[in-house]
Short mmCIF file of C-alpha atoms in Angstrom, two decimals:
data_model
loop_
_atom_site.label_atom_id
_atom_site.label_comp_id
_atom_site.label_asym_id
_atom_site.label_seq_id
_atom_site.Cartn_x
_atom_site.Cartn_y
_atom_site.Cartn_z
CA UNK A 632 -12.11 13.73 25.62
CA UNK A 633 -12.64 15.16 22.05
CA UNK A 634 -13.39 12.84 19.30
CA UNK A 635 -10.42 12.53 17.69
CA UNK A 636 -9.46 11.08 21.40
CA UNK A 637 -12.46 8.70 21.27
CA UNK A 638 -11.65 7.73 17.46
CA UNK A 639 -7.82 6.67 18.41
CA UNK A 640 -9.25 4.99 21.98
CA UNK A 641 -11.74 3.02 19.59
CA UNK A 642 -9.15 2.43 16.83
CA UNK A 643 -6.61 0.91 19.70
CA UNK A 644 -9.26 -1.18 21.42
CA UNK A 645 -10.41 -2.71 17.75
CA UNK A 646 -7.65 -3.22 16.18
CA UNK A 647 -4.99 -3.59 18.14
CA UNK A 648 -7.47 -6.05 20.48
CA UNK A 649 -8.17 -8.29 17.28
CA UNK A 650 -5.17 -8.51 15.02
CA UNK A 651 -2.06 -7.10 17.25
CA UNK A 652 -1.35 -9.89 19.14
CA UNK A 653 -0.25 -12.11 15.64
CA UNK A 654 2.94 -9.76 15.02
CA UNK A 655 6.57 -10.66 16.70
CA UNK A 656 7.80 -7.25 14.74
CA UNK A 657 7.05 -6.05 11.46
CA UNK A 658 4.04 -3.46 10.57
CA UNK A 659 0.73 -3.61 13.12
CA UNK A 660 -2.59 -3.15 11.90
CA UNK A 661 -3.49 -0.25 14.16
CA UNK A 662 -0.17 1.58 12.07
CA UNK A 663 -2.49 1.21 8.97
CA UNK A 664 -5.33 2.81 10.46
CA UNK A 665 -3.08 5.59 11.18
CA UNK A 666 -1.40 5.95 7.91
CA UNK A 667 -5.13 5.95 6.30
CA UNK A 668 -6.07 8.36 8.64
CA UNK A 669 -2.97 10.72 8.30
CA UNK A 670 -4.13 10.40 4.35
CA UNK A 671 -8.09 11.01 4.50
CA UNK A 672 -6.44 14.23 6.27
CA UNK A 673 -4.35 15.01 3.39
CA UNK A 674 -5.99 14.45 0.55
CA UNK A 675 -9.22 15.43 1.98
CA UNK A 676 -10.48 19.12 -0.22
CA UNK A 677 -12.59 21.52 0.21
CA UNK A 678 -15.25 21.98 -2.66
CA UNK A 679 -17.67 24.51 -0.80
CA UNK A 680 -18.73 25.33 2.74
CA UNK A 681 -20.43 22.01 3.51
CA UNK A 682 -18.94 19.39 0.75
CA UNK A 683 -14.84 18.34 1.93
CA UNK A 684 -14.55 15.01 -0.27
CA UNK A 685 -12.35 12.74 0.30
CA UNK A 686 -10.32 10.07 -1.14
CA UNK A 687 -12.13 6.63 -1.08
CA UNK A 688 -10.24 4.22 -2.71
CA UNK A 689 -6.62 3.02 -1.12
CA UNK A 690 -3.84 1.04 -1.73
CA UNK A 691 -1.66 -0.70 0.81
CA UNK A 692 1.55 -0.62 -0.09
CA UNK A 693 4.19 -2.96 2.49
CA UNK A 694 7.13 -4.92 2.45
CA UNK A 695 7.26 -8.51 1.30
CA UNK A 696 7.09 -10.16 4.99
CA UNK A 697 4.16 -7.82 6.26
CA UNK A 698 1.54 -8.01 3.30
CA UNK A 699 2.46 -11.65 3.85
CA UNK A 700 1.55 -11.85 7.28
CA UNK A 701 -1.75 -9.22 6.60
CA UNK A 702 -2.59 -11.80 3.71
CA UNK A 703 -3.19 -14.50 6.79
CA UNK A 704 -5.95 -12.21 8.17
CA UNK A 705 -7.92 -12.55 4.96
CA UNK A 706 -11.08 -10.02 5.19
CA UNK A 707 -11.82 -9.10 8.66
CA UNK A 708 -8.54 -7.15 8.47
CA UNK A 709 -10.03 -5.27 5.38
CA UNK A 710 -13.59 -4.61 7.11
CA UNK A 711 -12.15 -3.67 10.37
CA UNK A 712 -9.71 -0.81 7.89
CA UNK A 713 -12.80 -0.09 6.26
CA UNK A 714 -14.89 0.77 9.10
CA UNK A 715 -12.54 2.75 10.71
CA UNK A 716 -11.94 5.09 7.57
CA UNK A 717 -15.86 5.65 7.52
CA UNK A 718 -15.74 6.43 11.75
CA UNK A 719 -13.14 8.69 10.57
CA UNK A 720 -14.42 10.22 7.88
CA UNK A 721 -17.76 10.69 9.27
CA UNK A 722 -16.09 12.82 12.50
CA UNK A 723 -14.18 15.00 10.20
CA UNK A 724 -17.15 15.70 8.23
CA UNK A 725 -15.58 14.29 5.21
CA UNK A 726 -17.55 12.62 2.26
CA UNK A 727 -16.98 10.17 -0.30
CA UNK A 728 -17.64 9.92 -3.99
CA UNK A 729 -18.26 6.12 -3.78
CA UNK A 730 -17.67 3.27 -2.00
CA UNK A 731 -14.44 2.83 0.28
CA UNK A 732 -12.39 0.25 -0.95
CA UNK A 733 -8.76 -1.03 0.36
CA UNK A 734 -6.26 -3.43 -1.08
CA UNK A 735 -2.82 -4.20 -0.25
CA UNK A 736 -0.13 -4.95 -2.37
CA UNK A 737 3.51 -6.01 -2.48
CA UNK A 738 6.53 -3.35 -2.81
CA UNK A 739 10.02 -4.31 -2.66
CA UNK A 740 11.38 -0.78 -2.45
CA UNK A 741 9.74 -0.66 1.20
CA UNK A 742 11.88 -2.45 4.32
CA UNK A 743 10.34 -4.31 6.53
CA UNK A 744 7.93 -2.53 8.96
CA UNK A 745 7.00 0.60 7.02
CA UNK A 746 3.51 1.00 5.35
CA UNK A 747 2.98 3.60 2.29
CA UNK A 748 -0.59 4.69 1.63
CA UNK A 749 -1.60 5.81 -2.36
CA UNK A 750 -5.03 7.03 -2.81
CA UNK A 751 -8.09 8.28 -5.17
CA UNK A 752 -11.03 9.61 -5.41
CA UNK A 753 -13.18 6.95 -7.55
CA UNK A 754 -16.76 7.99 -8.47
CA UNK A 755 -19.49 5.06 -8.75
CA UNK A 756 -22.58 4.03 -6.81
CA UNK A 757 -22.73 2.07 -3.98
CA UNK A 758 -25.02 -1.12 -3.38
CA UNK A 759 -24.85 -3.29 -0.14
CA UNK A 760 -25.12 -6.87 0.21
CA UNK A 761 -25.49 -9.13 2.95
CA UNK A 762 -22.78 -12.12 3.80
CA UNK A 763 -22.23 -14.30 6.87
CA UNK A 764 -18.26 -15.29 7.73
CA UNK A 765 -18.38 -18.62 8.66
CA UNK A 766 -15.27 -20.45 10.19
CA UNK A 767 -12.56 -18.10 8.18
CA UNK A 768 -15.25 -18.34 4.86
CA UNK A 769 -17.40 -15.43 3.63
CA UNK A 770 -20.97 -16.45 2.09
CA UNK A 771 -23.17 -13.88 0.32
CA UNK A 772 -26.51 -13.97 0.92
CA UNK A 773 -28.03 -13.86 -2.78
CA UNK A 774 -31.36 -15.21 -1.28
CA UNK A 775 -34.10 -13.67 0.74
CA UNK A 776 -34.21 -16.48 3.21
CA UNK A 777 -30.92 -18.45 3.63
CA UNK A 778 -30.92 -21.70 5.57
CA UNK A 779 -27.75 -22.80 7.33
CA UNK A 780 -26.86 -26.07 9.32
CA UNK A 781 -25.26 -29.20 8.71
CA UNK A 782 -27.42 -31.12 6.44
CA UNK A 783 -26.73 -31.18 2.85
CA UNK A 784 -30.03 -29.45 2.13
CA UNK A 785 -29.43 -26.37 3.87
CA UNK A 786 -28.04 -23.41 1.72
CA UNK A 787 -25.08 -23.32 3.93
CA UNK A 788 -23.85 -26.44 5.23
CA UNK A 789 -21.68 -26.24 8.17
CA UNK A 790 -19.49 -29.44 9.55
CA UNK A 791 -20.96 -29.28 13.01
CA UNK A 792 -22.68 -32.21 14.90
CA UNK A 793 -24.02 -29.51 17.54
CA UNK A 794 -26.61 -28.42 15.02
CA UNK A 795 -29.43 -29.66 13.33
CA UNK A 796 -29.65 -30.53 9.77
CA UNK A 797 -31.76 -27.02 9.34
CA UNK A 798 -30.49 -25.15 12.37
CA UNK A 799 -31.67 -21.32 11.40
CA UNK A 800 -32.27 -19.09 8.43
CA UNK A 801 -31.21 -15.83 7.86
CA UNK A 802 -34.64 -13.30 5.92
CA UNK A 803 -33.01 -10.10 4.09
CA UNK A 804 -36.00 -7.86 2.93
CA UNK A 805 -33.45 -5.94 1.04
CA UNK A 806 -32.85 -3.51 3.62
CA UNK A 807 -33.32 -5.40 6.99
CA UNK A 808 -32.24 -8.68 7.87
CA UNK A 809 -33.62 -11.24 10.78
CA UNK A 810 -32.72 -14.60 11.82
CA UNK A 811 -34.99 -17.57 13.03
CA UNK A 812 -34.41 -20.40 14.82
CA UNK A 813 -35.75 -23.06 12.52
CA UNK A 814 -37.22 -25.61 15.53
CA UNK A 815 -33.30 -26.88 16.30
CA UNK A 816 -32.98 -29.42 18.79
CA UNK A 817 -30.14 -26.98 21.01
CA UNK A 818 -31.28 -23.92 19.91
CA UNK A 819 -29.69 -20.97 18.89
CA UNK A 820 -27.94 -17.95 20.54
CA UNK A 821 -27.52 -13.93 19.16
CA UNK A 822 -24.98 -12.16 20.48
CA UNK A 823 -24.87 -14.13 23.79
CA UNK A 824 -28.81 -14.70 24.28
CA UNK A 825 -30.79 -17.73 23.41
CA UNK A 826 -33.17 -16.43 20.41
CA UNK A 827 -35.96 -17.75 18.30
CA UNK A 828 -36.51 -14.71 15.80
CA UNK A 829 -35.04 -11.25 15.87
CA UNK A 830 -33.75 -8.22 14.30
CA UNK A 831 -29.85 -8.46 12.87
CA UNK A 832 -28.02 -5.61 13.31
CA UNK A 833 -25.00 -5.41 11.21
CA UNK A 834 -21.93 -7.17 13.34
CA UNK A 835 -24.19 -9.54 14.86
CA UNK A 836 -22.83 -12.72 16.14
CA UNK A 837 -25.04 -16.41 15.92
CA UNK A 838 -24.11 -19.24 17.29
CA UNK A 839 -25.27 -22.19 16.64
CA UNK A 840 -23.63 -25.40 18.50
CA UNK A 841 -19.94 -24.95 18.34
CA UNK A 842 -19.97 -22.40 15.07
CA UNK A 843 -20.12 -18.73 15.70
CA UNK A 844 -22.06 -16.59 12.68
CA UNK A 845 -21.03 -13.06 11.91
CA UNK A 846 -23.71 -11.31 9.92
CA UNK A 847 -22.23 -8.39 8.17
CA UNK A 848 -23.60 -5.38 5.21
CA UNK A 849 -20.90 -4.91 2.95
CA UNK A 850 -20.47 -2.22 0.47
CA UNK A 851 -20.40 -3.25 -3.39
CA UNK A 852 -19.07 -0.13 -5.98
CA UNK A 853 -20.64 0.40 -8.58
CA UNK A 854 -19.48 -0.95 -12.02
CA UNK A 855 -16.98 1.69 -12.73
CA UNK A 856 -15.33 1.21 -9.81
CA UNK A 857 -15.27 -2.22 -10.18
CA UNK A 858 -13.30 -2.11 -13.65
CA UNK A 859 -10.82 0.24 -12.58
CA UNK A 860 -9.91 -2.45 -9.56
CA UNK A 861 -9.77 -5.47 -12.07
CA UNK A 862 -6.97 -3.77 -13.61
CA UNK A 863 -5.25 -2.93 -10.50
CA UNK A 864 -5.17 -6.34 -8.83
CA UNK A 865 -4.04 -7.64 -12.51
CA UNK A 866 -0.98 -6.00 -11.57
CA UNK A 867 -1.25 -6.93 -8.51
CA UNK A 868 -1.67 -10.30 -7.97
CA UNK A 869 1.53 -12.74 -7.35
CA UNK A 870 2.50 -16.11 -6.63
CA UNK A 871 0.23 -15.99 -3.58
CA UNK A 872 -2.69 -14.81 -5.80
CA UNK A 873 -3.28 -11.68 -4.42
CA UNK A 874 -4.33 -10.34 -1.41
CA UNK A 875 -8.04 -7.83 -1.57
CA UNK A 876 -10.56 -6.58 -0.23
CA UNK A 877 -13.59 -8.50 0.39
CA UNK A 878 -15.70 -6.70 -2.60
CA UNK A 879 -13.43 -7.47 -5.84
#
């Protein structure tokens, strides 16, 4: 099996796994990843014998009933699409000028079910931040230890009676991340095991009582980037208010 092969096997077992199940009819998610794929294919140029660039920064464009039901998904639907672009990207040998960033947005010329892709090239650098989704809520992790459970003192209070009032805490160095259990009366799980302290790799699921922790790197752009996609989801944004990736 080449890797193209492996890429769509992965792509199908990801996406379609997660997020295909919600649709009756309309656009599926596992159609965007191949209409961002057929694009990065494109648009991708040659600039010399080992530099192809490639377009990082994409709009969604889909009918009024499917951004509407890709709205629901909130984020995970944008990290899944943006992790897929970089498997993609990084098989073809393609590179990008800055960070990959993806929004979707209404168009009414577009009938239900199809999915148009615009993209760019946007230059900027690229810093990456730590959050924890939480029950449908994203929480950055502006500290270097974070302290989650359900007391009012902890940095992150979660409505759980299964945890402690200071369950764990999460330690970001900056460039590593590890999480502790902080003494908690039914202890603490990562990815399945019971844990007291280890290494987070990016993806990583706790689980503390009932609540289930996903610790994820996320890229930031740079502030050029981040300008030119202020005026874009001015435009944008409508009676829903909008529907973005995680990073804007």
């Amino acid at each position: 099996m080449g890797i193209l092969d492996s890429f769509e096997k992965g792509l199908e077992r990801a996406v379609n796994g997660a997020f295909a199940k919600t649709f009756k009819s309309g656009v599926q998610p596992v159609e965007i990843t191949s209409a961002l794929r057929r694009e990065l294919d494109t648009k991708a140029a040659v600039v010399s014998r080992d530099r192809i660039l490639a377009p990082n920064r994409f709009t969604v464009r889909l009918a009024d009933a499917d951004y509407r039901r890709m709205a629901d998904l909130g984020p995970a639907l944008v990290d899944e699409l943006s992790q897929l672009v970089q498997q993609h990207a990084a098989s073809q040998g393609y590179q990008f000028t800055g960070a990959v960033t993806i929004t979707f947005a209404e168009d009414d010329t577009l009938s239900e079910g199809m999915v148009q892709i615009d993209s760019t090239s946007v230059s900027g650098t690229v810093a990456w931040t730590p959050v924890v989704d939480i029950n449908g809520q994203r929480h950055q992790l502006v500290k270097s230890r974070t302290v989650i459970g359900r007391g009012s003192d902890a940095d992150i209070t979660i409505d759980d009676t299964g945890t402690s009032r200071r369950h764990v805490e999460v330690i970001w160095d900056g460039t590593r991340a590890q999480v502790r259990d902080l003494g908690s009366t039914n202890g603490s799980q990562l990815n399945g095991a019971p844990v007291k302290q280890a290494i987070l790799e990016p993806d990583s699921v706790i689980t503390i009582g009932r609540t289930r922790i996903i610790f994820r790197v996320v890229a930031q752009a740079g502030a050029d980037q981040t300008e030119a996609r202020r005026a874009d989801n001015s435009a944008q944004r409508h009676d829903m208010g909008g529907f973005w990736g995680p990073n804007s």
